[in-house]
Amino acid sequence: MPEISIRNEKESDCTRISEVITLAFKDDPHSDGREAEIVELMREDSALIISLVAEVDNKIVGHIAFSKVTINDEFIDWYGLAPVSIAPKYQNQGVGSQLIEEGLKRLKKLNAKGCVLLGEPGYYQRFGFEADEKLILPDVPAEYFQALSFNSSIPDGIVKYHQAFGE
Ligand SMILES: CC(C)(COP(=O)(O)OP(=O)(O)OC[C@H]1O[C@@H](n2cnc3c(N)ncnc32)[C@H](O)[C@@H]1OP(=O)(O)O)[C@@H](O)C(=O)NCCC(=O)NCCS
């Protein structure tokens, strides 16, 4: 496994971050190709609450973003993990896991109550995420929309991500 270091993004990373995101989603059949743009729009709106990069040999090979979500139109200290992107050559080497673990640790330090994401249950269940019928992201298959509560309580309601996701 390569030696991976994780740190906050800095301004000079932005071009490389967009490149890594684009590469990561290039062959994903579920992607609409907008992930890099979504991150750029959230950055412009100061909505990237946590934005981390993973480096191997001083090169950025992965990125993860967390932003606020609302539940029934209210922010109640829940966040969305999206997107997480690993450059294809570096996938399946633990980079995604380290970014997710570190991101969740930092969310807890912000007194977050929980985190949601849309993704493959087979990957995210290892971090404790699971679908819950009370928490709904409209128009997606329910089993792919997963939540992780930091206080063992899952709220009821409709989740909305930052507007960049819907543009
Ligand atoms: C999905 C992704 C973030 C995982 O990160 P990674 O660094 O490649 O994965 P890790 O090394 O942490 O974990 C490897 C494990 O995840 C599994 N895995 C990787 N991608 C997976 C996927 N899309 N679905 C299910 N399992 C997956 C591997 O089979 C491996 O399983 P094992 O531990 O049982 O052997 C990364 O592969 C990626 O960027 N993919 C393209 C973009 C994407 O799909 N992003 C997520 C949607 S927001």
JSON list of C-alpha atoms and ligand atoms in Angstrom, two decimals:
[
{"chain": "A", "resi": 1, "resn": "MET", "atom": "CA", "xyz": [0.00, 0.00, 0.00]},
{"chain": "A", "resi": 2, "resn": "PRO", "atom": "CA", "xyz": [1.43, 3.48, -0.85]},
{"chain": "A", "resi": 3, "resn": "GLU", "atom": "CA", "xyz": [2.13, 6.01, 1.87]},
{"chain": "A", "resi": 4, "resn": "ILE", "atom": "CA", "xyz": [-0.83, 8.36, 1.85]},
{"chain": "A", "resi": 5, "resn": "SER", "atom": "CA", "xyz": [-1.03, 11.78, 3.45]},
{"chain": "A", "resi": 6, "resn": "ILE", "atom": "CA", "xyz": [-4.27, 13.68, 3.94]},
{"chain": "A", "resi": 7, "resn": "ARG", "atom": "CA", "xyz": [-4.58, 17.45, 4.28]},
{"chain": "A", "resi": 8, "resn": "ASN", "atom": "CA", "xyz": [-7.01, 20.32, 3.69]},
{"chain": "A", "resi": 9, "resn": "GLU", "atom": "CA", "xyz": [-7.18, 21.62, 0.14]},
{"chain": "A", "resi": 10, "resn": "LYS", "atom": "CA", "xyz": [-5.38, 24.85, -0.62]},
{"chain": "A", "resi": 11, "resn": "GLU", "atom": "CA", "xyz": [-6.00, 27.37, -3.38]},
{"chain": "A", "resi": 12, "resn": "SER", "atom": "CA", "xyz": [-3.23, 26.10, -5.63]},
{"chain": "A", "resi": 13, "resn": "ASP", "atom": "CA", "xyz": [-4.77, 22.59, -5.59]},
{"chain": "A", "resi": 14, "resn": "CYS", "atom": "CA", "xyz": [-8.01, 23.52, -7.37]},
{"chain": "A", "resi": 15, "resn": "THR", "atom": "CA", "xyz": [-7.02, 22.62, -10.93]},
{"chain": "A", "resi": 16, "resn": "ARG", "atom": "CA", "xyz": [-5.56, 19.27, -9.92]},
{"chain": "A", "resi": 17, "resn": "ILE", "atom": "CA", "xyz": [-8.61, 18.51, -7.74]},
{"chain": "A", "resi": 18, "resn": "SER", "atom": "CA", "xyz": [-10.94, 19.06, -10.71]},
{"chain": "A", "resi": 19, "resn": "GLU", "atom": "CA", "xyz": [-8.71, 16.84, -12.83]},
{"chain": "A", "resi": 20, "resn": "VAL", "atom": "CA", "xyz": [-8.74, 14.00, -10.27]},
{"chain": "A", "resi": 21, "resn": "ILE", "atom": "CA", "xyz": [-12.53, 14.23, -9.93]},
{"chain": "A", "resi": 22, "resn": "THR", "atom": "CA", "xyz": [-13.01, 14.13, -13.71]},
{"chain": "A", "resi": 23, "resn": "LEU", "atom": "CA", "xyz": [-10.67, 11.16, -14.07]},
{"chain": "A", "resi": 24, "resn": "ALA", "atom": "CA", "xyz": [-12.32, 9.26, -11.22]},
{"chain": "A", "resi": 25, "resn": "PHE", "atom": "CA", "xyz": [-15.83, 9.55, -12.67]},
{"chain": "A", "resi": 26, "resn": "LYS", "atom": "CA", "xyz": [-14.90, 9.25, -16.35]},
{"chain": "A", "resi": 27, "resn": "ASP", "atom": "CA", "xyz": [-16.03, 5.65, -16.73]},
{"chain": "A", "resi": 28, "resn": "ASP", "atom": "CA", "xyz": [-18.73, 5.62, -14.05]},
{"chain": "A", "resi": 29, "resn": "PRO", "atom": "CA", "xyz": [-22.06, 4.79, -15.73]},
{"chain": "A", "resi": 30, "resn": "HIS", "atom": "CA", "xyz": [-23.97, 6.58, -12.93]},
{"chain": "A", "resi": 31, "resn": "SER", "atom": "CA", "xyz": [-22.07, 9.83, -13.42]},
{"chain": "A", "resi": 32, "resn": "ASP", "atom": "CA", "xyz": [-23.47, 12.85, -15.25]},
{"chain": "A", "resi": 33, "resn": "GLY", "atom": "CA", "xyz": [-19.94, 14.29, -15.55]},
{"chain": "A", "resi": 34, "resn": "ARG", "atom": "CA", "xyz": [-20.79, 17.25, -13.30]},
{"chain": "A", "resi": 35, "resn": "GLU", "atom": "CA", "xyz": [-18.90, 16.26, -10.16]},
{"chain": "A", "resi": 36, "resn": "ALA", "atom": "CA", "xyz": [-15.92, 18.58, -10.69]},
{"chain": "A", "resi": 37, "resn": "GLU", "atom": "CA", "xyz": [-18.22, 21.48, -11.52]},
{"chain": "A", "resi": 38, "resn": "ILE", "atom": "CA", "xyz": [-20.29, 20.83, -8.39]},
{"chain": "A", "resi": 39, "resn": "VAL", "atom": "CA", "xyz": [-17.17, 21.05, -6.23]},
{"chain": "A", "resi": 40, "resn": "GLU", "atom": "CA", "xyz": [-16.09, 24.26, -8.01]},
{"chain": "A", "resi": 41, "resn": "LEU", "atom": "CA", "xyz": [-19.54, 25.83, -7.52]},
{"chain": "A", "resi": 42, "resn": "MET", "atom": "CA", "xyz": [-19.60, 24.89, -3.84]},
{"chain": "A", "resi": 43, "resn": "ARG", "atom": "CA", "xyz": [-16.10, 26.30, -3.39]},
{"chain": "A", "resi": 44, "resn": "GLU", "atom": "CA", "xyz": [-17.20, 29.60, -4.94]},
{"chain": "A", "resi": 45, "resn": "ASP", "atom": "CA", "xyz": [-20.13, 29.66, -2.53]},
{"chain": "A", "resi": 46, "resn": "SER", "atom": "CA", "xyz": [-17.89, 28.83, 0.48]},
{"chain": "A", "resi": 47, "resn": "ALA", "atom": "CA", "xyz": [-19.99, 25.70, 0.95]},
{"chain": "A", "resi": 48, "resn": "LEU", "atom": "CA", "xyz": [-17.13, 23.20, 1.07]},
{"chain": "A", "resi": 49, "resn": "ILE", "atom": "CA", "xyz": [-17.24, 22.67, 4.80]},
{"chain": "A", "resi": 50, "resn": "ILE", "atom": "CA", "xyz": [-14.52, 20.04, 4.55]},
{"chain": "A", "resi": 51, "resn": "SER", "atom": "CA", "xyz": [-12.41, 19.55, 1.44]},
{"chain": "A", "resi": 52, "resn": "LEU", "atom": "CA", "xyz": [-9.50, 17.17, 1.80]},
{"chain": "A", "resi": 53, "resn": "VAL", "atom": "CA", "xyz": [-6.89, 15.91, -0.60]},
{"chain": "A", "resi": 54, "resn": "ALA", "atom": "CA", "xyz": [-4.91, 12.67, -0.43]},
{"chain": "A", "resi": 55, "resn": "GLU", "atom": "CA", "xyz": [-1.32, 12.79, -1.63]},
{"chain": "A", "resi": 56, "resn": "VAL", "atom": "CA", "xyz": [1.05, 10.02, -2.63]},
{"chain": "A", "resi": 57, "resn": "ASP", "atom": "CA", "xyz": [4.64, 11.13, -3.29]},
{"chain": "A", "resi": 58, "resn": "ASN", "atom": "CA", "xyz": [3.48, 14.77, -3.08]},
{"chain": "A", "resi": 59, "resn": "LYS", "atom": "CA", "xyz": [0.96, 14.26, -5.86]},
{"chain": "A", "resi": 60, "resn": "ILE", "atom": "CA", "xyz": [-2.78, 14.69, -5.30]},
{"chain": "A", "resi": 61, "resn": "VAL", "atom": "CA", "xyz": [-4.46, 11.38, -6.10]},
{"chain": "A", "resi": 62, "resn": "GLY", "atom": "CA", "xyz": [-7.74, 11.73, -4.22]},
{"chain": "A", "resi": 63, "resn": "HIS", "atom": "CA", "xyz": [-10.28, 14.25, -2.96]},
{"chain": "A", "resi": 64, "resn": "ILE", "atom": "CA", "xyz": [-13.33, 14.32, -0.72]},
{"chain": "A", "resi": 65, "resn": "ALA", "atom": "CA", "xyz": [-15.92, 17.03, -0.09]},
{"chain": "A", "resi": 66, "resn": "PHE", "atom": "CA", "xyz": [-18.48, 17.51, 2.67]},
{"chain": "A", "resi": 67, "resn": "SER", "atom": "CA", "xyz": [-21.21, 20.16, 2.61]},
{"chain": "A", "resi": 68, "resn": "LYS", "atom": "CA", "xyz": [-24.27, 21.01, 4.66]},
{"chain": "A", "resi": 69, "resn": "VAL", "atom": "CA", "xyz": [-27.57, 19.35, 3.85]},
{"chain": "A", "resi": 70, "resn": "THR", "atom": "CA", "xyz": [-31.03, 20.35, 4.99]},
{"chain": "A", "resi": 71, "resn": "ILE", "atom": "CA", "xyz": [-33.67, 17.98, 6.27]},
{"chain": "A", "resi": 72, "resn": "ASN", "atom": "CA", "xyz": [-37.19, 19.25, 5.67]},
{"chain": "A", "resi": 73, "resn": "ASP", "atom": "CA", "xyz": [-35.58, 22.56, 4.66]},
{"chain": "A", "resi": 74, "resn": "GLU", "atom": "CA", "xyz": [-33.74, 22.98, 7.93]},
{"chain": "A", "resi": 75, "resn": "PHE", "atom": "CA", "xyz": [-30.04, 22.61, 8.70]},
{"chain": "A", "resi": 76, "resn": "ILE", "atom": "CA", "xyz": [-29.83, 20.38, 11.77]},
{"chain": "A", "resi": 77, "resn": "ASP", "atom": "CA", "xyz": [-26.08, 19.65, 11.81]},
{"chain": "A", "resi": 78, "resn": "TRP", "atom": "CA", "xyz": [-26.24, 16.94, 9.17]},
{"chain": "A", "resi": 79, "resn": "TYR", "atom": "CA", "xyz": [-23.80, 16.95, 6.26]},
{"chain": "A", "resi": 80, "resn": "GLY", "atom": "CA", "xyz": [-23.46, 15.30, 2.88]},
{"chain": "A", "resi": 81, "resn": "LEU", "atom": "CA", "xyz": [-20.37, 13.42, 1.76]},
{"chain": "A", "resi": 82, "resn": "ALA", "atom": "CA", "xyz": [-20.01, 14.09, -1.97]},
{"chain": "A", "resi": 83, "resn": "PRO", "atom": "CA", "xyz": [-18.17, 13.56, -4.07]},
{"chain": "A", "resi": 84, "resn": "VAL", "atom": "CA", "xyz": [-15.25, 11.30, -3.15]},
{"chain": "A", "resi": 85, "resn": "SER", "atom": "CA", "xyz": [-12.86, 10.74, -6.02]},
{"chain": "A", "resi": 86, "resn": "ILE", "atom": "CA", "xyz": [-9.73, 8.66, -6.40]},
{"chain": "A", "resi": 87, "resn": "ALA", "atom": "CA", "xyz": [-7.62, 8.81, -9.58]},
{"chain": "A", "resi": 88, "resn": "PRO", "atom": "CA", "xyz": [-8.09, 5.46, -11.35]},
{"chain": "A", "resi": 89, "resn": "LYS", "atom": "CA", "xyz": [-4.47, 4.33, -10.94]},
{"chain": "A", "resi": 90, "resn": "TYR", "atom": "CA", "xyz": [-4.75, 4.73, -7.18]},
{"chain": "A", "resi": 91, "resn": "GLN", "atom": "CA", "xyz": [-8.12, 3.08, -6.63]},
{"chain": "A", "resi": 92, "resn": "ASN", "atom": "CA", "xyz": [-8.44, 0.02, -4.36]},
{"chain": "A", "resi": 93, "resn": "GLN", "atom": "CA", "xyz": [-5.32, 0.92, -2.39]},
{"chain": "A", "resi": 94, "resn": "GLY", "atom": "CA", "xyz": [-6.99, 2.36, 0.69]},
{"chain": "A", "resi": 95, "resn": "VAL", "atom": "CA", "xyz": [-6.95, 6.03, -0.39]},
{"chain": "A", "resi": 96, "resn": "GLY", "atom": "CA", "xyz": [-10.75, 6.39, -0.41]},
{"chain": "A", "resi": 97, "resn": "SER", "atom": "CA", "xyz": [-11.05, 4.71, 2.99]},
{"chain": "A", "resi": 98, "resn": "GLN", "atom": "CA", "xyz": [-8.49, 7.06, 4.55]},
{"chain": "A", "resi": 99, "resn": "LEU", "atom": "CA", "xyz": [-10.19, 10.15, 3.10]},
{"chain": "A", "resi": 100, "resn": "ILE", "atom": "CA", "xyz": [-13.59, 9.00, 4.34]},
{"chain": "A", "resi": 101, "resn": "GLU", "atom": "CA", "xyz": [-12.34, 8.10, 7.84]},
{"chain": "A", "resi": 102, "resn": "GLU", "atom": "CA", "xyz": [-10.48, 11.40, 8.20]},
{"chain": "A", "resi": 103, "resn": "GLY", "atom": "CA", "xyz": [-13.45, 13.39, 6.85]},
{"chain": "A", "resi": 104, "resn": "LEU", "atom": "CA", "xyz": [-15.84, 11.74, 9.29]},
{"chain": "A", "resi": 105, "resn": "LYS", "atom": "CA", "xyz": [-13.44, 12.42, 12.17]},
{"chain": "A", "resi": 106, "resn": "ARG", "atom": "CA", "xyz": [-13.34, 16.10, 11.22]},
{"chain": "A", "resi": 107, "resn": "LEU", "atom": "CA", "xyz": [-17.12, 16.27, 10.86]},
{"chain": "A", "resi": 108, "resn": "LYS", "atom": "CA", "xyz": [-17.51, 14.98, 14.42]},
{"chain": "A", "resi": 109, "resn": "LYS", "atom": "CA", "xyz": [-15.16, 17.73, 15.62]},
{"chain": "A", "resi": 110, "resn": "LEU", "atom": "CA", "xyz": [-17.57, 20.24, 14.05]},
{"chain": "A", "resi": 111, "resn": "ASN", "atom": "CA", "xyz": [-20.29, 18.74, 16.28]},
{"chain": "A", "resi": 112, "resn": "ALA", "atom": "CA", "xyz": [-22.04, 17.21, 13.30]},
{"chain": "A", "resi": 113, "resn": "LYS", "atom": "CA", "xyz": [-24.96, 14.94, 14.16]},
{"chain": "A", "resi": 114, "resn": "GLY", "atom": "CA", "xyz": [-24.59, 12.78, 11.10]},
{"chain": "A", "resi": 115, "resn": "CYS", "atom": "CA", "xyz": [-23.73, 12.37, 7.45]},
{"chain": "A", "resi": 116, "resn": "VAL", "atom": "CA", "xyz": [-25.55, 11.16, 4.34]},
{"chain": "A", "resi": 117, "resn": "LEU", "atom": "CA", "xyz": [-24.34, 9.99, 0.96]},
{"chain": "A", "resi": 118, "resn": "LEU", "atom": "CA", "xyz": [-25.48, 8.46, -2.27]},
{"chain": "A", "resi": 119, "resn": "GLY", "atom": "CA", "xyz": [-23.38, 5.48, -3.28]},
{"chain": "A", "resi": 120, "resn": "GLU", "atom": "CA", "xyz": [-22.76, 1.75, -3.42]},
{"chain": "A", "resi": 121, "resn": "PRO", "atom": "CA", "xyz": [-23.91, 0.15, -0.15]},
{"chain": "A", "resi": 122, "resn": "GLY", "atom": "CA", "xyz": [-21.26, -2.55, -0.61]},
{"chain": "A", "resi": 123, "resn": "TYR", "atom": "CA", "xyz": [-18.55, 0.06, -0.18]},
{"chain": "A", "resi": 124, "resn": "TYR", "atom": "CA", "xyz": [-19.99, 2.46, 2.38]},
{"chain": "A", "resi": 125, "resn": "GLN", "atom": "CA", "xyz": [-21.40, -0.02, 4.88]},
{"chain": "A", "resi": 126, "resn": "ARG", "atom": "CA", "xyz": [-17.84, -0.65, 6.11]},
{"chain": "A", "resi": 127, "resn": "PHE", "atom": "CA", "xyz": [-17.84, 2.90, 7.52]},
{"chain": "A", "resi": 128, "resn": "GLY", "atom": "CA", "xyz": [-21.21, 2.36, 9.24]},
{"chain": "A", "resi": 129, "resn": "PHE", "atom": "CA", "xyz": [-23.47, 3.93, 6.62]},
{"chain": "A", "resi": 130, "resn": "GLU", "atom": "CA", "xyz": [-26.84, 2.31, 6.00]},
{"chain": "A", "resi": 131, "resn": "ALA", "atom": "CA", "xyz": [-30.09, 3.16, 4.29]},
{"chain": "A", "resi": 132, "resn": "ASP", "atom": "CA", "xyz": [-32.89, 4.30, 6.59]},
{"chain": "A", "resi": 133, "resn": "GLU", "atom": "CA", "xyz": [-36.46, 4.59, 5.38]},
{"chain": "A", "resi": 134, "resn": "LYS", "atom": "CA", "xyz": [-37.03, 7.76, 7.46]},
{"chain": "A", "resi": 135, "resn": "LEU", "atom": "CA", "xyz": [-34.44, 9.79, 5.62]},
{"chain": "A", "resi": 136, "resn": "ILE", "atom": "CA", "xyz": [-35.28, 10.34, 1.98]},
{"chain": "A", "resi": 137, "resn": "LEU", "atom": "CA", "xyz": [-33.49, 11.70, -1.06]},
{"chain": "A", "resi": 138, "resn": "PRO", "atom": "CA", "xyz": [-36.24, 11.98, -3.68]},
{"chain": "A", "resi": 139, "resn": "ASP", "atom": "CA", "xyz": [-35.89, 10.28, -7.06]},
{"chain": "A", "resi": 140, "resn": "VAL", "atom": "CA", "xyz": [-33.10, 7.87, -6.17]},
{"chain": "A", "resi": 141, "resn": "PRO", "atom": "CA", "xyz": [-33.31, 4.15, -5.30]},
{"chain": "A", "resi": 142, "resn": "ALA", "atom": "CA", "xyz": [-33.66, 4.08, -1.50]},
{"chain": "A", "resi": 143, "resn": "GLU", "atom": "CA", "xyz": [-30.95, 1.47, -0.90]},
{"chain": "A", "resi": 144, "resn": "TYR", "atom": "CA", "xyz": [-28.27, 3.77, -2.36]},
{"chain": "A", "resi": 145, "resn": "PHE", "atom": "CA", "xyz": [-29.07, 6.70, -0.09]},
{"chain": "A", "resi": 146, "resn": "GLN", "atom": "CA", "xyz": [-27.32, 6.01, 3.19]},
{"chain": "A", "resi": 147, "resn": "ALA", "atom": "CA", "xyz": [-26.89, 7.70, 6.54]},
{"chain": "A", "resi": 148, "resn": "LEU", "atom": "CA", "xyz": [-24.47, 7.54, 9.43]},
{"chain": "A", "resi": 149, "resn": "SER", "atom": "CA", "xyz": [-25.64, 9.05, 12.70]},
{"chain": "A", "resi": 150, "resn": "PHE", "atom": "CA", "xyz": [-23.06, 10.23, 15.24]},
{"chain": "A", "resi": 151, "resn": "ASN", "atom": "CA", "xyz": [-25.58, 10.10, 18.08]},
{"chain": "A", "resi": 152, "resn": "SER", "atom": "CA", "xyz": [-27.56, 6.99, 17.08]},
{"chain": "A", "resi": 153, "resn": "SER", "atom": "CA", "xyz": [-30.65, 8.96, 16.12]},
{"chain": "A", "resi": 154, "resn": "ILE", "atom": "CA", "xyz": [-31.73, 9.36, 12.50]},
{"chain": "A", "resi": 155, "resn": "PRO", "atom": "CA", "xyz": [-34.06, 12.27, 11.73]},
{"chain": "A", "resi": 156, "resn": "ASP", "atom": "CA", "xyz": [-37.18, 11.95, 9.58]},
{"chain": "A", "resi": 157, "resn": "GLY", "atom": "CA", "xyz": [-37.46, 13.87, 6.39]},
{"chain": "A", "resi": 158, "resn": "ILE", "atom": "CA", "xyz": [-36.50, 14.94, 2.92]},
{"chain": "A", "resi": 159, "resn": "VAL", "atom": "CA", "xyz": [-32.84, 15.69, 2.38]},
{"chain": "A", "resi": 160, "resn": "LYS", "atom": "CA", "xyz": [-31.58, 18.49, 0.16]},
{"chain": "A", "resi": 161, "resn": "TYR", "atom": "CA", "xyz": [-27.97, 18.98, -0.89]},
{"chain": "A", "resi": 162, "resn": "HIS", "atom": "CA", "xyz": [-26.38, 22.30, -1.82]},
{"chain": "A", "resi": 163, "resn": "GLN", "atom": "CA", "xyz": [-28.01, 23.83, -4.89]},
{"chain": "A", "resi": 164, "resn": "ALA", "atom": "CA", "xyz": [-24.89, 23.09, -7.00]},
{"chain": "A", "resi": 165, "resn": "PHE", "atom": "CA", "xyz": [-26.00, 19.45, -7.11]},
{"chain": "A", "resi": 166, "resn": "GLY", "atom": "CA", "xyz": [-29.24, 20.41, -8.78]},
{"chain": "A", "resi": 167, "resn": "GLU", "atom": "CA", "xyz": [-28.01, 23.00, -11.25]},
{"chain": "B", "resi": 1, "resn": "LIG", "atom": "C1", "xyz": [-15.37, 4.46, -4.84]},
{"chain": "B", "resi": 1, "resn": "LIG", "atom": "C2", "xyz": [-13.99, 5.00, -4.46]},
{"chain": "B", "resi": 1, "resn": "LIG", "atom": "C3", "xyz": [-14.11, 6.34, -3.76]},
{"chain": "B", "resi": 1, "resn": "LIG", "atom": "C4", "xyz": [-13.35, 3.99, -3.47]},
{"chain": "B", "resi": 1, "resn": "LIG", "atom": "O1", "xyz": [-12.08, 4.43, -3.07]},
{"chain": "B", "resi": 1, "resn": "LIG", "atom": "P1", "xyz": [-10.82, 3.42, -3.20]},
{"chain": "B", "resi": 1, "resn": "LIG", "atom": "O2", "xyz": [-9.64, 4.14, -2.66]},
{"chain": "B", "resi": 1, "resn": "LIG", "atom": "O3", "xyz": [-10.75, 2.96, -4.62]},
{"chain": "B", "resi": 1, "resn": "LIG", "atom": "O4", "xyz": [-11.28, 2.21, -2.29]},
{"chain": "B", "resi": 1, "resn": "LIG", "atom": "P2", "xyz": [-10.54, 1.63, -0.98]},
{"chain": "B", "resi": 1, "resn": "LIG", "atom": "O5", "xyz": [-9.16, 1.22, -1.36]},
{"chain": "B", "resi": 1, "resn": "LIG", "atom": "O6", "xyz": [-10.73, 2.54, 0.15]},
{"chain": "B", "resi": 1, "resn": "LIG", "atom": "O7", "xyz": [-11.43, 0.35, -0.73]},
{"chain": "B", "resi": 1, "resn": "LIG", "atom": "C5", "xyz": [-11.30, -0.78, -1.55]},
{"chain": "B", "resi": 1, "resn": "LIG", "atom": "C6", "xyz": [-12.52, -1.65, -1.37]},
{"chain": "B", "resi": 1, "resn": "LIG", "atom": "O8", "xyz": [-13.65, -0.94, -1.88]},
{"chain": "B", "resi": 1, "resn": "LIG", "atom": "C7", "xyz": [-14.31, -1.71, -2.85]},
{"chain": "B", "resi": 1, "resn": "LIG", "atom": "N1", "xyz": [-14.86, -0.79, -3.86]},
{"chain": "B", "resi": 1, "resn": "LIG", "atom": "C8", "xyz": [-14.20, 0.16, -4.56]},
{"chain": "B", "resi": 1, "resn": "LIG", "atom": "N2", "xyz": [-15.05, 0.80, -5.37]},
{"chain": "B", "resi": 1, "resn": "LIG", "atom": "C9", "xyz": [-16.27, 0.27, -5.16]},
{"chain": "B", "resi": 1, "resn": "LIG", "atom": "C10", "xyz": [-17.56, 0.49, -5.72]},
{"chain": "B", "resi": 1, "resn": "LIG", "atom": "N3", "xyz": [-17.77, 1.44, -6.64]},
{"chain": "B", "resi": 1, "resn": "LIG", "atom": "N4", "xyz": [-18.58, -0.26, -5.27]},
{"chain": "B", "resi": 1, "resn": "LIG", "atom": "C11", "xyz": [-18.40, -1.22, -4.32]},
{"chain": "B", "resi": 1, "resn": "LIG", "atom": "N5", "xyz": [-17.20, -1.48, -3.76]},
{"chain": "B", "resi": 1, "resn": "LIG", "atom": "C12", "xyz": [-16.15, -0.75, -4.19]},
{"chain": "B", "resi": 1, "resn": "LIG", "atom": "C13", "xyz": [-13.23, -2.60, -3.42]},
{"chain": "B", "resi": 1, "resn": "LIG", "atom": "O9", "xyz": [-13.79, -3.75, -4.01]},
{"chain": "B", "resi": 1, "resn": "LIG", "atom": "C14", "xyz": [-12.43, -2.93, -2.17]},
{"chain": "B", "resi": 1, "resn": "LIG", "atom": "O10", "xyz": [-13.12, -3.93, -1.43]},
{"chain": "B", "resi": 1, "resn": "LIG", "atom": "P3", "xyz": [-12.39, -4.91, -0.38]},
{"chain": "B", "resi": 1, "resn": "LIG", "atom": "O11", "xyz": [-11.83, -4.04, 0.71]},
{"chain": "B", "resi": 1, "resn": "LIG", "atom": "O12", "xyz": [-13.51, -5.76, 0.12]},
{"chain": "B", "resi": 1, "resn": "LIG", "atom": "O13", "xyz": [-11.33, -5.60, -1.16]},
{"chain": "B", "resi": 1, "resn": "LIG", "atom": "C15", "xyz": [-13.03, 5.12, -5.68]},
{"chain": "B", "resi": 1, "resn": "LIG", "atom": "O14", "xyz": [-12.85, 3.84, -6.25]},
{"chain": "B", "resi": 1, "resn": "LIG", "atom": "C16", "xyz": [-13.52, 6.08, -6.76]},
{"chain": "B", "resi": 1, "resn": "LIG", "atom": "O15", "xyz": [-13.14, 7.23, -6.76]},
{"chain": "B", "resi": 1, "resn": "LIG", "atom": "N6", "xyz": [-14.32, 5.59, -7.72]},
{"chain": "B", "resi": 1, "resn": "LIG", "atom": "C17", "xyz": [-14.82, 6.40, -8.83]},
{"chain": "B", "resi": 1, "resn": "LIG", "atom": "C18", "xyz": [-15.70, 7.52, -8.38]},
{"chain": "B", "resi": 1, "resn": "LIG", "atom": "C19", "xyz": [-16.81, 7.06, -7.43]},
{"chain": "B", "resi": 1, "resn": "LIG", "atom": "O16", "xyz": [-17.51, 6.07, -7.70]},
{"chain": "B", "resi": 1, "resn": "LIG", "atom": "N7", "xyz": [-16.98, 7.81, -6.32]},
{"chain": "B", "resi": 1, "resn": "LIG", "atom": "C20", "xyz": [-17.96, 7.48, -5.31]},
{"chain": "B", "resi": 1, "resn": "LIG", "atom": "C21", "xyz": [-19.31, 8.07, -5.58]},
{"chain": "B", "resi": 1, "resn": "LIG", "atom": "S1", "xyz": [-19.50, 9.65, -4.78]}
]
